[in-house]
Amino acid sequence: MSEAEAHERPILIASNRLPFTVHRGPRGLERKPSAGGLVSALEPVLRKRGGTWVGWPGIALRKGERLPFGGPGRLGREGLGYEIAPVVLSESEVNRYYHGFSNRTLWPLFHSMHERAAFERRDWDTYRLVNERFAEVAVESAGRAGLVWIHDYHLMLAPASLRQSLDGARIGFFLHIPFPPYDVFRLLPWDREILRGLLSCDLVGFHVPGYAQNFLDCVERRLGARVDRRSLRIEWGDRTIQVGAFPIGIDFDAFSSQAHEAPPSPEAGRERIVLGVDRLDYTKGIPERFLAFERLLERHPEHREQVVLLQLAVPSRSQVAAYKELKRRIDELVGRINGRFASASLSPIRYLYRSVPQDRLVALYRDADVALVTPLRDGMNLVAKEFAACQVGDPGVLVISEVAGASETMREALSVNPYNLDETAETVHRALTMEEDERASRMASLRRRERRYNVEHWVKGFLDAAGRKSPALGLPLRQDFENWLEPFLARYRLALFLDYDGTLTPIVDHPAKATLPEAARRGLDACASRSDTDVSLVSGRALADIRAMIGRDDVTYAANHGLEIEGPGFEPFLHEDLPHYRGRIPDLTRALTEHAPEGAWVEEKSYTLTFHFRQVRSEGRSRAAEAARRIINKFGFQARDAKMAVEARPPIGWDKGRAVLHVLRSRYGPSWSERVRVVYVGDDHTDEDAFRLLEGLAVTFRVGRADEPTAAAHRLGRAEAVHELLDWLARRPSHDLHES
Ligand code: ADP
Ligand code: G6P
């Protein structure tokens, strides 16, 4: 799809919140506008462009209740100019998915407040299910949508379900909150699942480059994926994911013109106003702000009775204990500080615990002398931008927390560390006493930038990027191998273990055709010829077969998934229980062959066999595999899925992992880990046994598609990348070894 086409096609947005929230009022269910930055940003976009918004109406329906619009699964325009597709949730789903995993786990963790985060298995399970539900509604509503655009931390798994149902669709994701650094993110017990969910998208967007880099770090270190930090791309099997920083903006002209028109606020003209506007949330730093204001009144008595802190706080998530606790704390603080500084006619803190109508809000933004925006952490913060847009009269001053995303671009604001009360107090003093020419210059620059980088600019930037296909990453560079391996190998001998099919060779339609590519041959020969490197082939093929494919005597062969091992420097190994099973293989072969549909065939390998169904017509494959598994089990063998094949193995608890350990112990003795460094490269789940066993003991690589989890440390896209790895290993400098 071209960029122009992508812009014309309707978009489908999915977010937890719809632009309105349904409440139980005296006249039944009623709609009210939703609070928060996400809705403030997206609502004007959909109103202008049209499209569909998939989201939760904000209420758990009781038995027999119906939504005051559309209906579950039905779309309605609702006079909004775009369609609504509601996702209905039960009370317990709301508790576990929304109050629970979204707001008690992800919200605090992603704001780097991990001590507030609860990790509950059952909340996670519901989060998963609800994400699937959102994906189903999105699929039903997708129609001609050129892009499915998913928003925010409530829906980080939905892309995975969407990818399965809408394989060819473009999927974009935008996170409206920070993405935390690796050592915070990794505390989440389900961190890898979350990353995999996001990697089902084509484009993953964040507010600022720092969050994008945190995400890349996590993907690299937790999933072993290859990332390019400069172009912000991720290699994820055969797909390439683009990451980007798209700082969100506001509907600047709308705020600015409303500010011109709004009547003066009742507060204007009496005392000077320092304004705070937030959802009541512990990330917003409201208590710290009050304490800093108290400090201002202590240190600068000239402001007493001259300045008020007007704090608007919209009630938010009040069913979560931490929010209730915060409300209590704020009430207490307001009482205490006002008790200390109030005069007969004036309280220094005026605190409104409610949402205020837009025209009143805009007037307050315009008439305030200082906006005090001091979150302890904030993805972006739209209040800072709205304040600037409304400064159409005497210019006020913006004081902003350094750890709000907005402070990265709003450079002309005065920035503070919100935990530093003295600094904040002094900065507010500076703002209150700033000369007009300085205020005007600072505000003019802030306004210019926000007018230019408004919400439309944000949408366009995201949609343009989502419409472009990112080029694949290209093969790993020497630098990548150096990062992964050089410190690990240092001055040690290398024990290199390589799977064959899918690792050294691409997968082909018949194993006999999988001859060693020239580049693999070159790399393998060069590695095997080095005196500080021992090469082992670990393959599901029969011993004679893999030996013939490689054709070298100086390497080790762990064939038949490691049941038969031969190599230089140790006794050949054949698992002692194998003779018992060998006699049954011909009967099993016969039974499988009798039931095999056209195109399927059986590869006999003395002690094991493989039932191949790659050439069976696609609609018959899963039935063929199922029948093969049944027969294999009936004959007392273990069935294991391989690539378009089912393996039959003797049930003797032996696998590639045990085989590797056997080679290491036989060849280098029980203290092998002091003598050699192990690298293992494989491509399917028979190699996972080795990856798991070697976790922490070796550097491991999984090759190929990325749709399955892996215990390997790194991923390589395809066999050609393995050839590059061999080339790097072959050419690495040789040093005196620790021990030879
Ligand atoms: P968050 O998304 O965390 O709530 P933002 O600052 O990005 O924080 O967005 C808050 C949005 O909520 C802004 O658009 C702001 O105008 C609106 N808002 C905040 N407090 C109030 C209030 N008391 N009354 C009305 N709107 C409010
Ligand atoms: C932040 C989140 C939004 C959320 C909003 C209000 O802006 O990023 O996703 O909608 O807060 O919170 P609520 O829990 O009421 O939806």
PDB file of C-alpha atoms and ligand atoms in Angstrom, residues 17 35-38 98 103 107 152-154 176-177 279 317, ligand 2:
ATOM      1  CA  ARG A  17     -11.046   3.668  26.885  1.00  0.00           C
ATOM      2  CA  ALA A  35     -10.493  11.738  31.130  1.00  0.00           C
ATOM      3  CA  GLY A  36      -6.800  11.428  30.319  1.00  0.00           C
ATOM      4  CA  GLY A  37      -4.233  12.237  27.687  1.00  0.00           C
ATOM      5  CA  LEU A  38      -4.995   9.354  25.338  1.00  0.00           C
ATOM      6  CA  TYR A  98      -8.243  -3.059  34.261  1.00  0.00           C
ATOM      7  CA  ASN A 103      -3.373  -0.306  36.819  1.00  0.00           C
ATOM      8  CA  TRP A 107       1.065   1.410  35.327  1.00  0.00           C
ATOM      9  CA  ASP A 152      -1.399   1.923  25.315  1.00  0.00           C
ATOM     10  CA  TYR A 153      -0.382  -0.491  28.010  1.00  0.00           C
ATOM     11  CA  HIS A 154      -3.775  -2.146  28.437  1.00  0.00           C
ATOM     12  CA  HIS A 176       1.186   6.649  25.846  1.00  0.00           C
ATOM     13  CA  ILE A 177       3.249   6.075  28.988  1.00  0.00           C
ATOM     14  CA  ARG A 279      -5.836  13.207  37.070  1.00  0.00           C
ATOM     15  CA  ARG A 317      -9.089   4.785  39.253  1.00  0.00           C
TER      16      ARG A 317
HETATM   17  C1  G6P B   2      -3.357   7.811  30.863  1.00  0.00           C
HETATM   18  C2  G6P B   2      -3.291   6.533  30.060  1.00  0.00           C
HETATM   19  C3  G6P B   2      -4.583   6.353  29.261  1.00  0.00           C
HETATM   20  C4  G6P B   2      -5.766   6.410  30.174  1.00  0.00           C
HETATM   21  C5  G6P B   2      -5.746   7.704  30.984  1.00  0.00           C
HETATM   22  C6  G6P B   2      -6.883   7.798  31.985  1.00  0.00           C
HETATM   23  O1  G6P B   2      -3.435   8.853  29.967  1.00  0.00           O
HETATM   24  O2  G6P B   2      -2.180   6.575  29.206  1.00  0.00           O
HETATM   25  O3  G6P B   2      -4.574   5.104  28.590  1.00  0.00           O
HETATM   26  O4  G6P B   2      -6.966   6.327  29.440  1.00  0.00           O
HETATM   27  O5  G6P B   2      -4.517   7.805  31.678  1.00  0.00           O
HETATM   28  O6  G6P B   2      -6.914   6.684  32.821  1.00  0.00           O
HETATM   29  P1  G6P B   2      -8.153   5.679  32.894  1.00  0.00           P
HETATM   30  O7  G6P B   2      -7.683   4.570  33.748  1.00  0.00           O
HETATM   31  O8  G6P B   2      -9.270   6.456  33.493  1.00  0.00           O
HETATM   32  O9  G6P B   2      -8.486   5.255  31.499  1.00  0.00           O
END
